[in-house]
Coordinates of C-alpha atoms and ligand atoms in Angstrom, one line a residue:
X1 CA -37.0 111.1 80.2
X2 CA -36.4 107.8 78.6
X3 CA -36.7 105.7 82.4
X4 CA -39.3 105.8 84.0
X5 CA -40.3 104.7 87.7
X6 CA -42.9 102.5 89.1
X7 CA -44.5 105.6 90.5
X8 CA -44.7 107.6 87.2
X9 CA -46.1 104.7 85.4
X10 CA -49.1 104.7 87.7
X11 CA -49.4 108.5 87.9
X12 CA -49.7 108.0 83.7
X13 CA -52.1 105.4 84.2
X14 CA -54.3 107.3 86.2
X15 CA -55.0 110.0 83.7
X16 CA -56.1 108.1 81.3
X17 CA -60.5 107.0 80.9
X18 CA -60.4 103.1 81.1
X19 CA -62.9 101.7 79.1
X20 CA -63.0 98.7 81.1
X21 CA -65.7 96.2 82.5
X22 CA -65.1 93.1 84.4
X23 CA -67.7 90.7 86.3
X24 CA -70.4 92.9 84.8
X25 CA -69.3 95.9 86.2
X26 CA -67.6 99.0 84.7
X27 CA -64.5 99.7 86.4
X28 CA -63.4 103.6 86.4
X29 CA -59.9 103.5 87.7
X30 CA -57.6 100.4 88.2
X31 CA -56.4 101.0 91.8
X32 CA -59.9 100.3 92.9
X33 CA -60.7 97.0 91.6
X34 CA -58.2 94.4 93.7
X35 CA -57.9 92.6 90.3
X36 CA -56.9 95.0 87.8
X37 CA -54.8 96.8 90.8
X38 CA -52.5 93.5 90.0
X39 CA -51.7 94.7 86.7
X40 CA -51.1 98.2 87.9
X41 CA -48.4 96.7 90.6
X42 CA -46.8 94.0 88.0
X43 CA -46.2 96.8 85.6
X44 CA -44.7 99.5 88.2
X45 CA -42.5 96.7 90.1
X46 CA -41.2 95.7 86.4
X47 CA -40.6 99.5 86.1
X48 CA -38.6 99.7 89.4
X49 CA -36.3 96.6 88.3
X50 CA -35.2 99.1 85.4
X51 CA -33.7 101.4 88.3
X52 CA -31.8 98.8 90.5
X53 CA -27.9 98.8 89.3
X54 CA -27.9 95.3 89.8
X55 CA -30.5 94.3 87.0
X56 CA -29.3 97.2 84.6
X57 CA -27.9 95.5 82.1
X58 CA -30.4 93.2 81.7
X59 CA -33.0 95.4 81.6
X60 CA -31.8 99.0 80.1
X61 CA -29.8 99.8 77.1
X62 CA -28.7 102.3 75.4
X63 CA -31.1 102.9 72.0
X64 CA -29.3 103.8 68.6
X65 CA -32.6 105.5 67.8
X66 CA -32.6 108.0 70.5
X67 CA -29.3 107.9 72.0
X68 CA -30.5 107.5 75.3
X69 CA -30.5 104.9 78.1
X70 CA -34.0 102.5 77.3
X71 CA -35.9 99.8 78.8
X72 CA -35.6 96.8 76.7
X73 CA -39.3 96.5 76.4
X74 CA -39.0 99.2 74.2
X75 CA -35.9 97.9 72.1
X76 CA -36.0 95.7 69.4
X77 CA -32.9 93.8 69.5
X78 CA -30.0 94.9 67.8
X79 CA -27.5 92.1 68.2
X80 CA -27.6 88.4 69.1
X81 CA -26.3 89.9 73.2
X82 CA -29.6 91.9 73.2
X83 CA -31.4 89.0 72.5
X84 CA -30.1 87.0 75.0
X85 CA -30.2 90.1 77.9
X86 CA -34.5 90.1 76.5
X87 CA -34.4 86.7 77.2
X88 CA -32.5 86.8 80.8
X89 CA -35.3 89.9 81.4
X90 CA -38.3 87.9 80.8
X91 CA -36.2 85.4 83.3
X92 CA -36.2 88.2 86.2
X93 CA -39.5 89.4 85.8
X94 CA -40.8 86.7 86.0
X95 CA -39.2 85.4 89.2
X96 CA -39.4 88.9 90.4
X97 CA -43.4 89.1 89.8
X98 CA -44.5 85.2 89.8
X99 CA -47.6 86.9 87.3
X100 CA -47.0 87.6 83.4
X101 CA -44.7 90.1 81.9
X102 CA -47.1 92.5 80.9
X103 CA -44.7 94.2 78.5
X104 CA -43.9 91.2 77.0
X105 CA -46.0 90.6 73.8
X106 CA -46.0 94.0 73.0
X107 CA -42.2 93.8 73.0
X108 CA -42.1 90.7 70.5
X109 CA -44.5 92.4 68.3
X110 CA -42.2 95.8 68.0
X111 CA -39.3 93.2 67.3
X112 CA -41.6 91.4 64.2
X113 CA -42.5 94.7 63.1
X114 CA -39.4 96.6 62.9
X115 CA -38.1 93.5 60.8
X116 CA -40.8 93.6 58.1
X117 CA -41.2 97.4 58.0
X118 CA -37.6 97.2 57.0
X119 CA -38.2 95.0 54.5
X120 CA -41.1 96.4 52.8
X121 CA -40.2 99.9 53.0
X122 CA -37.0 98.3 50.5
X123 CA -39.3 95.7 48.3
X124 CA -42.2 97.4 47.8
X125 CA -40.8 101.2 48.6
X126 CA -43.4 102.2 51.5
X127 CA -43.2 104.1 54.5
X128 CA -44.1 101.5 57.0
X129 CA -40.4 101.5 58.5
X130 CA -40.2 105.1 59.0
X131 CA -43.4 105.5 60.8
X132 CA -42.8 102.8 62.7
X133 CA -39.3 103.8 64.0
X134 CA -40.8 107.4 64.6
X135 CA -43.7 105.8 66.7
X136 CA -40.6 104.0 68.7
X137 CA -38.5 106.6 69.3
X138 CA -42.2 108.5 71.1
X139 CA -42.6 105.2 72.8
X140 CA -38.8 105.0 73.9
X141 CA -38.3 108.3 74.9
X142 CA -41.8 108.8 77.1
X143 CA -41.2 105.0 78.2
X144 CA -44.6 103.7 77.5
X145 CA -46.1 100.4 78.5
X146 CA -46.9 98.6 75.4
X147 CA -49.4 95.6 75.1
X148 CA -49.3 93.3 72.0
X149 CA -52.2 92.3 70.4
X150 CA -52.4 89.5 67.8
X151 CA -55.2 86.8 68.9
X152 CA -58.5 87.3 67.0
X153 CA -60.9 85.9 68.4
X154 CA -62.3 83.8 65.2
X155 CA -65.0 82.2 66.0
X156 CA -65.6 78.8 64.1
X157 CA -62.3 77.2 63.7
X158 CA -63.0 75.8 60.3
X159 CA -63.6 79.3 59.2
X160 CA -61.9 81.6 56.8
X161 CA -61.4 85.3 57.8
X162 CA -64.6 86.8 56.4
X163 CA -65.9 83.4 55.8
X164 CA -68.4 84.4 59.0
X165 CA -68.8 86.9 61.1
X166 CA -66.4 89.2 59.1
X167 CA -65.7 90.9 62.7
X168 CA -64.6 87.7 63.9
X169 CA -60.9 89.1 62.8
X170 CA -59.7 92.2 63.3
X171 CA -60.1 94.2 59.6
X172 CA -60.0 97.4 57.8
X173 CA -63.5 98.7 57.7
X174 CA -63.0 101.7 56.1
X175 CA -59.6 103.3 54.6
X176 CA -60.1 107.3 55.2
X177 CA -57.2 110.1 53.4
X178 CA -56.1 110.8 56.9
X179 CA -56.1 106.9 58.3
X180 CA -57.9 103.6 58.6
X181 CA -61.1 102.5 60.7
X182 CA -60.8 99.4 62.6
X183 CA -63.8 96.8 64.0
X184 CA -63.2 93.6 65.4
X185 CA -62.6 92.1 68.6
X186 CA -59.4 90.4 70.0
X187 CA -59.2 88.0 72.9
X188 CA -56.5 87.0 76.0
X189 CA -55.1 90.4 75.9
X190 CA -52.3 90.2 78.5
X191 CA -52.7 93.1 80.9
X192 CA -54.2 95.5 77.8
X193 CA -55.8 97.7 80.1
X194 CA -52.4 98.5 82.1
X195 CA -50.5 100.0 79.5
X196 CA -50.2 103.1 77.2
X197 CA -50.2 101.7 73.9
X198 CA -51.1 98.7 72.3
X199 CA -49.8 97.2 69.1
X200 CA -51.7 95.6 66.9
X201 CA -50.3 92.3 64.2
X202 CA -52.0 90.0 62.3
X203 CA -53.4 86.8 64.6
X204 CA -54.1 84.7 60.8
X205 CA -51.7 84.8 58.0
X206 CA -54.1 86.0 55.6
X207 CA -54.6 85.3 51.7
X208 CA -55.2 87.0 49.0
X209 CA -58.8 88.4 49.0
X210 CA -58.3 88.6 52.2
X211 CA -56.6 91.8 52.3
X212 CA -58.9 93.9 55.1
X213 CA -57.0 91.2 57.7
X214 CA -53.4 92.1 56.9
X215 CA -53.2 94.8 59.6
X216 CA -50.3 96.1 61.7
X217 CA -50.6 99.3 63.4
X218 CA -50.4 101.4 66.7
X219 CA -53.4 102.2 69.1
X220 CA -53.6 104.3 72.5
X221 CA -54.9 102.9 75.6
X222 CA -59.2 103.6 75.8
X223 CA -59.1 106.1 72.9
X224 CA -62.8 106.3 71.0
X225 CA -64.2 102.9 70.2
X226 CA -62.2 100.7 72.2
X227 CA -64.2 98.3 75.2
X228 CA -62.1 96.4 77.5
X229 CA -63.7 93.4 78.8
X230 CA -61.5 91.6 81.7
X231 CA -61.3 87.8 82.5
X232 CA -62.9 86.3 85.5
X233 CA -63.0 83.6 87.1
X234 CA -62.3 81.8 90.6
X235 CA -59.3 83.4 91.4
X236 CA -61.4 86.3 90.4
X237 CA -63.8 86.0 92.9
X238 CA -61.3 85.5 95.5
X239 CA -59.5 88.7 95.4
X240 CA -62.8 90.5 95.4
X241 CA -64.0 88.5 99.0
X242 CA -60.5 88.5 100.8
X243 CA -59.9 92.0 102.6
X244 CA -56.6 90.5 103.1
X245 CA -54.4 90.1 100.1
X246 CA -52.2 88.3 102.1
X247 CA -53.6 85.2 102.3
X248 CA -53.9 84.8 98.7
X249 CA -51.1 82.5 96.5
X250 CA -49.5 85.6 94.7
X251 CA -50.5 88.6 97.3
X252 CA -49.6 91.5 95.5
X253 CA -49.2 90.2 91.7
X254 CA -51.7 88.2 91.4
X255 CA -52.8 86.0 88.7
X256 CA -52.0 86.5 85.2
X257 CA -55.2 89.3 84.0
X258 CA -56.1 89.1 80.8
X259 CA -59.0 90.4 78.6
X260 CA -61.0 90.9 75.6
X261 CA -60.1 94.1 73.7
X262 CA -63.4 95.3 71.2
X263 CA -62.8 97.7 68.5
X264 CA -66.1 99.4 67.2
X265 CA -64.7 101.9 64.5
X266 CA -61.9 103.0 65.9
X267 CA -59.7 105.6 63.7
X268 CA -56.3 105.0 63.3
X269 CA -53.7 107.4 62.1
X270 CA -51.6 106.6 59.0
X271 CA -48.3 107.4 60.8
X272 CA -49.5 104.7 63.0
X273 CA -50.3 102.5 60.5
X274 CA -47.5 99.7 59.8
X275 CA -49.0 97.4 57.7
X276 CA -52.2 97.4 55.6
X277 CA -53.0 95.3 52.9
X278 CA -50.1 93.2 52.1
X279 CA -50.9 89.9 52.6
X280 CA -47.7 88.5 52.0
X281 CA -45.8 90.2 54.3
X282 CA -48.3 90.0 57.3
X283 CA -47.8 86.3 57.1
X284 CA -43.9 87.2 57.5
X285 CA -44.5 89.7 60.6
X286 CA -47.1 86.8 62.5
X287 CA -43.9 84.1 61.8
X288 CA -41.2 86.6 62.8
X289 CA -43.3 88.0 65.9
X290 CA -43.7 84.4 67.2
X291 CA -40.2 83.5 66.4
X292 CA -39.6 86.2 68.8
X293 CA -42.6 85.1 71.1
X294 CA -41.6 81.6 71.8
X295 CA -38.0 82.4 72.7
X296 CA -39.0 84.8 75.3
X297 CA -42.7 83.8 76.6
X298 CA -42.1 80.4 75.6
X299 CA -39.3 79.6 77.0
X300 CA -37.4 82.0 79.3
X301 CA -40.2 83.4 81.3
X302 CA -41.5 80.4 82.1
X303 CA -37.6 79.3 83.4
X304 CA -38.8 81.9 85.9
X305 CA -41.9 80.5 87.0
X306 CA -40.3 77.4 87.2
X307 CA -37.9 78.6 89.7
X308 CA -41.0 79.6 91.9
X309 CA -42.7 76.6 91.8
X310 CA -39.1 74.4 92.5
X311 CA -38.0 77.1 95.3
X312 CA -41.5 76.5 97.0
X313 CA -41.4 73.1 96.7
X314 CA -38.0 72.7 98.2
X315 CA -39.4 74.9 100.9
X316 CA -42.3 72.4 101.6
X317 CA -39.7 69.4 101.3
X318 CA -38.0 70.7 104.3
X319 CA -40.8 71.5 106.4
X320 CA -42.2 68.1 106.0
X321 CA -38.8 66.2 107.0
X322 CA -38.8 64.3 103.2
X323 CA -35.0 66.4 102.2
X324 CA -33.2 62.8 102.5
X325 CA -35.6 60.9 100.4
X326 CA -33.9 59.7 97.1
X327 CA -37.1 59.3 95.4
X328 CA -38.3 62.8 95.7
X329 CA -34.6 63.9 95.2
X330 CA -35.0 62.5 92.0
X331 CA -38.3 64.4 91.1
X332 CA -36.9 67.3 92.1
X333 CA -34.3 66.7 90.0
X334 CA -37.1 66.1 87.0
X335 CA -38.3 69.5 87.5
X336 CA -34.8 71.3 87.3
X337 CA -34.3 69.4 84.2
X338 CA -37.6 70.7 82.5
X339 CA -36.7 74.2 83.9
X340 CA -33.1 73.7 82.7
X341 CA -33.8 72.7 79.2
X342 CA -36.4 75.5 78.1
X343 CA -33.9 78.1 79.7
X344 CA -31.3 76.6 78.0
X345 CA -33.2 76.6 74.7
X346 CA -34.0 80.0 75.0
X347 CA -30.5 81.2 75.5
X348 CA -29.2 79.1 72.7
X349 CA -31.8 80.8 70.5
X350 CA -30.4 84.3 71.8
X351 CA -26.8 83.3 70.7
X352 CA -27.7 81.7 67.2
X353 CA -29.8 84.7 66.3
X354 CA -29.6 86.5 63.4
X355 CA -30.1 90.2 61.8
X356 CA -33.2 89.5 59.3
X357 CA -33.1 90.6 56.5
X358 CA -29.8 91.9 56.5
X359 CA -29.1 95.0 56.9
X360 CA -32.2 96.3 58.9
X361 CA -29.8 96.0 62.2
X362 CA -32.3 94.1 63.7
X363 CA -32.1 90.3 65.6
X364 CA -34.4 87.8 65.5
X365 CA -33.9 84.4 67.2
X366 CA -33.3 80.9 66.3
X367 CA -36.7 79.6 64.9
X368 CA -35.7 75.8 65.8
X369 CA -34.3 76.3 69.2
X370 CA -37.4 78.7 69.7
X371 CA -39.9 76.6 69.2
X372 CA -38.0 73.7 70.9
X373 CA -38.1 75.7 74.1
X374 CA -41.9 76.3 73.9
X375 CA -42.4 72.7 72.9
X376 CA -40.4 71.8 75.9
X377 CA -42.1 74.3 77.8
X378 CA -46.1 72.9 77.0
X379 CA -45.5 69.4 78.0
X380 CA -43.0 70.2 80.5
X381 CA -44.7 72.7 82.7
X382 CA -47.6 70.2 83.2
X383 CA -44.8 68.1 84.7
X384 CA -43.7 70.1 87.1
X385 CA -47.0 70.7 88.1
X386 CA -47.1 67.4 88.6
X387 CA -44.6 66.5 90.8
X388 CA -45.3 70.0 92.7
X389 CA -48.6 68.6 93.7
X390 CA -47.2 64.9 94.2
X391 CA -44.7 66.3 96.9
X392 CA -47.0 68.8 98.6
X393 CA -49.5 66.3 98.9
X394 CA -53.4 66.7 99.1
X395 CA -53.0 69.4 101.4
X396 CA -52.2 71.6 98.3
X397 CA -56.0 71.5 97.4
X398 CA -57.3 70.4 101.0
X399 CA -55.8 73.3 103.1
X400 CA -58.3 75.5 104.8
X401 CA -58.0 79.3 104.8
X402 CA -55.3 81.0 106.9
X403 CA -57.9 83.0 108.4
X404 CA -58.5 80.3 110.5
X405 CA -55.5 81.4 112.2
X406 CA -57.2 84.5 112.9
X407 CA -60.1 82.7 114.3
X408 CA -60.0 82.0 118.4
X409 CA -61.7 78.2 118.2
X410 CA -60.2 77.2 115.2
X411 CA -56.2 78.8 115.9
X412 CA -55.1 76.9 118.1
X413 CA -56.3 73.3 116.5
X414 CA -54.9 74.9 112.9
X415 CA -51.6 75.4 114.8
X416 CA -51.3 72.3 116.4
X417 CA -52.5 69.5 113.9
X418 CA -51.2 71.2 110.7
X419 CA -47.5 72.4 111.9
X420 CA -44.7 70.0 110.3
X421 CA -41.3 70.9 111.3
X422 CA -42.1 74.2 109.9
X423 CA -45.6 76.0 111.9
X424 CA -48.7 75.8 110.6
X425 CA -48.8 79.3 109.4
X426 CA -45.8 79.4 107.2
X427 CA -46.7 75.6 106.0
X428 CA -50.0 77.3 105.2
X429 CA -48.6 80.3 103.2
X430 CA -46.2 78.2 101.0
X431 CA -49.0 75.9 99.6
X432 CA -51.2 78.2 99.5
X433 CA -48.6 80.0 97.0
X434 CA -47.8 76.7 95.4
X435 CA -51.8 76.4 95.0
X436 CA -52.1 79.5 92.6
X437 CA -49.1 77.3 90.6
X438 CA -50.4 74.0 90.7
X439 CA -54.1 74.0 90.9
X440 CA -54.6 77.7 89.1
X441 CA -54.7 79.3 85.3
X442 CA -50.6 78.6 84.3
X443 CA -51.1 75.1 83.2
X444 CA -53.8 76.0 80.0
X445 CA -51.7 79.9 80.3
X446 CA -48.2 78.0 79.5
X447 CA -49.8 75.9 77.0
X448 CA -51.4 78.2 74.9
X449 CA -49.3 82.0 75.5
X450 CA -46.9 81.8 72.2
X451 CA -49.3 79.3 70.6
X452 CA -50.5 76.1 71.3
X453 CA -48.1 72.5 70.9
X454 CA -49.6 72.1 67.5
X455 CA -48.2 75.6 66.1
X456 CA -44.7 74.6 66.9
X457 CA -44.7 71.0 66.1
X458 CA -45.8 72.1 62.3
X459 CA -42.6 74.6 62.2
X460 CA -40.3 72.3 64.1
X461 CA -41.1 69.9 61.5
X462 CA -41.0 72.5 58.5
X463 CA -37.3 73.9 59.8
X464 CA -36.0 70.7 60.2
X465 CA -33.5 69.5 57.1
X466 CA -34.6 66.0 56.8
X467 CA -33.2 65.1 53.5
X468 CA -29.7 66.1 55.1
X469 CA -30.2 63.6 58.0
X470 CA -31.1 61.2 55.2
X471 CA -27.9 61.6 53.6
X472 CA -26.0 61.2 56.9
X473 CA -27.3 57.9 57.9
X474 CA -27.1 56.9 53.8
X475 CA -23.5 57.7 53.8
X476 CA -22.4 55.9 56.6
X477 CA -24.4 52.8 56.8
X478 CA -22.9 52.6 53.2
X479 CA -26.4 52.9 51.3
X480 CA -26.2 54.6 47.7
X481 CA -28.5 57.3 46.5
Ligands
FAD1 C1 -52.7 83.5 79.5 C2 -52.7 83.9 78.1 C3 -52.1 85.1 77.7 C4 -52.1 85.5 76.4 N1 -51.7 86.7 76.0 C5 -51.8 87.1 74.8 C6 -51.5 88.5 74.4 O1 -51.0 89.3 75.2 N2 -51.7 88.9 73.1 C7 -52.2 88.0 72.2 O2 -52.4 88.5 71.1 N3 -52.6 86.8 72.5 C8 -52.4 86.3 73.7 N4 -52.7 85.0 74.1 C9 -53.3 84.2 73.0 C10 -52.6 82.9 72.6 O3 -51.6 83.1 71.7 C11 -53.7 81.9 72.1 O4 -54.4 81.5 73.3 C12 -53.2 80.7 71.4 O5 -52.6 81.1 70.2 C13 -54.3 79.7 71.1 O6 -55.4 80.4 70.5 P1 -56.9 80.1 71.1 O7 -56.8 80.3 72.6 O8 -57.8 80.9 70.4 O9 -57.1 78.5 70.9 P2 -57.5 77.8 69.6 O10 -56.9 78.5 68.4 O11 -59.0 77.6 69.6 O12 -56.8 76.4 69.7 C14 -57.4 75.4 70.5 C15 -57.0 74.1 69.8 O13 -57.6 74.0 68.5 C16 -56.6 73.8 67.5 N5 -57.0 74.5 66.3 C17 -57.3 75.8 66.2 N6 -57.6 76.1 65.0 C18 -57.5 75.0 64.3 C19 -57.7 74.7 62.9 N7 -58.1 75.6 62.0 N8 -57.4 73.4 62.5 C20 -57.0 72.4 63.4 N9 -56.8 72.7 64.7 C21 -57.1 73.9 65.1 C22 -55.3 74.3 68.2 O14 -54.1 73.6 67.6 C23 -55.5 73.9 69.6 O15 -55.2 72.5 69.8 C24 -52.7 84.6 75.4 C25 -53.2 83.4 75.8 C26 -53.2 83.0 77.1 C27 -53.8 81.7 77.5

């Protein structure tokens, strides 16, 4: 079985003992808590995509490692075409789900991983690669959800790993004959909870003396040790008190769920163990993983949610009779661009990508146009946000609740002073989905999933050949050296 459906997804989930807690509460099966049920029904709709014809390309492949049709989640690339088909997948999902791409980080990581394993198993004449490509081919031929977990949760900025609370970063506690003991704690897990299988990279680059933080390895979903603690907030809240999910801005996907992931001596296996110790090289996995990361989360899943937020708009240009203005023609036009520009980033990244380090048969993307995307991305999501909420006007944070339309005073004044050309109910329902763009987590999301701005400006700047361009502008304004 190396496809799986929506349905079987869920039927795995619901075996396993989630260790999870969110508002306070401990929650014993995700179905039952209208939050974490988002995760649940992102995950098994980006399952079902995997079985329409249409989207098969994009989203299946055929894995050298098993010889078996795969969901690209599961496949690091092979070539500079399965590159670009990750970066058209993150694309559908997200336009497909309007919520994160659960599967996403987990993805990148497997493609970081894969790389270095490759290259330490030939420098340094470990087993790293082989463990890891026999964890894969499990992972590939069960088709298992896999999370990707990288973000310590480090405390003082200004601080060293181990320079405070040496739990602060995720570290080798113990190193046992049979495997190594975790204990740390990791924060804005992306959907963590909702998958089988979690893997773990280094979130620091970490020096010499610092070797208990150079960690890369495998974990289950809730196995011994392992606390789940879920974000809330607002949106939160709102779920919880609406009956209806209906009248919420993303009904069934909801907003992107994230959590805190705690790891209190938890035992992990040497033949999941894929890195441990070598401080060098987990530098070189945290580069390569978000070379990977801002290609795909950076840039082409937010193309996605870009196409969401412009479709809606459109739809609320319409209804209220402004499709003829030039002016809001022309910030339409604004948004495409941004939308246009990290897409097109993304894909050029795809095509330049390379196999690194040669001979491992595995691609990684163009660093430049990677981060370029993501930089484009930050600064341009905020943007479109902007001229979202210019063109729907107040009303996108004024509107009252569609229940009012369920309510016998209020109805019929609802229907009658907020209908444009479009009624009152379906003006009502587009801004309220625009809302959960515009006025809800994916500004601060956008910015800092992949890194924050400041993480790509530094390698933008490091990547970029400056003494070349020197030499160009020398030679031809007729300047000697
Ligand atoms: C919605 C969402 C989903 C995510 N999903 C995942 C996931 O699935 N897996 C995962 O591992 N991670 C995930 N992340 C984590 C993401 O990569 C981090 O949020 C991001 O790298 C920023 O880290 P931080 O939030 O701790 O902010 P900080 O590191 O605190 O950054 C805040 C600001 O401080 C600056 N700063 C930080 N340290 C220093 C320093 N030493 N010197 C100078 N300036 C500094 C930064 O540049 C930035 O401007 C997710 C984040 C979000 C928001």
């Amino acid at each position: 079985m190396a496809l799986r459906t929506g349905d079987q997804y869920k039927e795995g989930q619901a075996k396993i003992k989630h260790n999870l807690y969110i508002n306070g509460k401990k929650v014993e099966n995700l179905e039952d808590n209208p939050n974490t049920k988002t995760v649940l029904d992102a995950n098994a709709r980006g399952y079902d995509l995997g079985m329409e014809p249409e989207y098969d390309e994009i989203t299946n492949t055929i894995s050298p490692l098993i010889g078996e049709k795969v969901s690209r989640w599961v496949h690091p690339s092979c070539s500079a075409k399965d590159l670009e088909m990750r970066a058209e997948m993150a694309v559908l999902n997200s336009q497909k789900l309007g919520t994160c791409n659960y599967r996403c980080p987990g993805c990148d990581v497997m493609h970081g991983t894969a790389s270095i394993t490759y290259e330490m198993d030939q420098k340094l004449g470990t087993e790293y690669h082989k463990r890891f490509i026999e964890w894969l081919k499990y992972i590939q031929k069960n088709d298992l959800a896999v999370s990707g977990s990288v973000m310590d949760v480090k405390g003082p900025r200004d601080l060293r790993p181990g320079k405070g609370d040496p739990d602060h970063y995720l570290r080798v506690v113990e190193k046992r004959p049979d495997g190594i003991v975790l204990r740390g704690a990791r924060l804005h897990q992306s959907g963590a909870y909702g998958v089988d299988e979690t893997i773990v990279a280094p979130g620091v680059a970490p020096r010499q003396g610092e070797e208990p933080y150079a960690i890369a390895c495998a974990i289950k979903n809730s196995q011994e040790g392992i606390t789940y603690i879920a974000q809330y907030n607002a949106m939160s809240a709102e779920r919880e008190f609406m009956a209806d999910n209906s009248k919420l801005g993303n009904p069934i996907y909801g907003q992107r769920e994230t959590c805190m992931i705690v790891f209190d001596n938890v035992f992990v296996p040497w033949e999941r163990v894929f890195l441990c110790g070598e401080t060098e090289y987990a530098h070189s996995l945290l580069l390569r993983f978000a070379k990977q990361h801002r290609m795909s989360c950076g840039g082409s899943c937010k193309a996605g949610f870009m196409d969401l937020i412009i479709g809606a708009t459109q739809v609320l240009i319409e209804s209220l009779g402004l499709d003829k203005a030039s002016m809001i023609r022309q910030q339409m036009t604004e948004m495409i661009r941004v939308r246009e520009i990290s897409y097109g980033l993304a894909i050029a990244a795809a095509y330049r990508g390379k196999e690194e380090p040669k001979g491992s048969g595995f691609y990684l993307p163009n660093d430049t146009f990677g981060n370029a995307a993501k930089l484009n991305t930050c600064d341009g999501f905020w943007e479109v946000m902007k001229w979202a909420g210019d063109i729907a006007g107040g009303f996108a944070v004024t509107m009252p609740s569609e229940k009012e339309l369920e309510n016998s005073v209020t109805k019929p004044l609802v229907e009658k002073y907020l209908k444009t050309y479009a009624p009152a109910e379906d003006r009502m329902r587009m801004t309220k989905f625009l809302q959960n763009w515009i006025a809800g987590l994916h500004g601060v999301g956008t910015w800092h999933g992949a890194g924050p701005r400041q993480n790509q400006m530094i390698m933008l700047y490091r990547d970029t050949d400056l003494e070349k361009k020197k030499q160009m502008a020398k030679e031809l304004a007729g300047l000697k050296d």
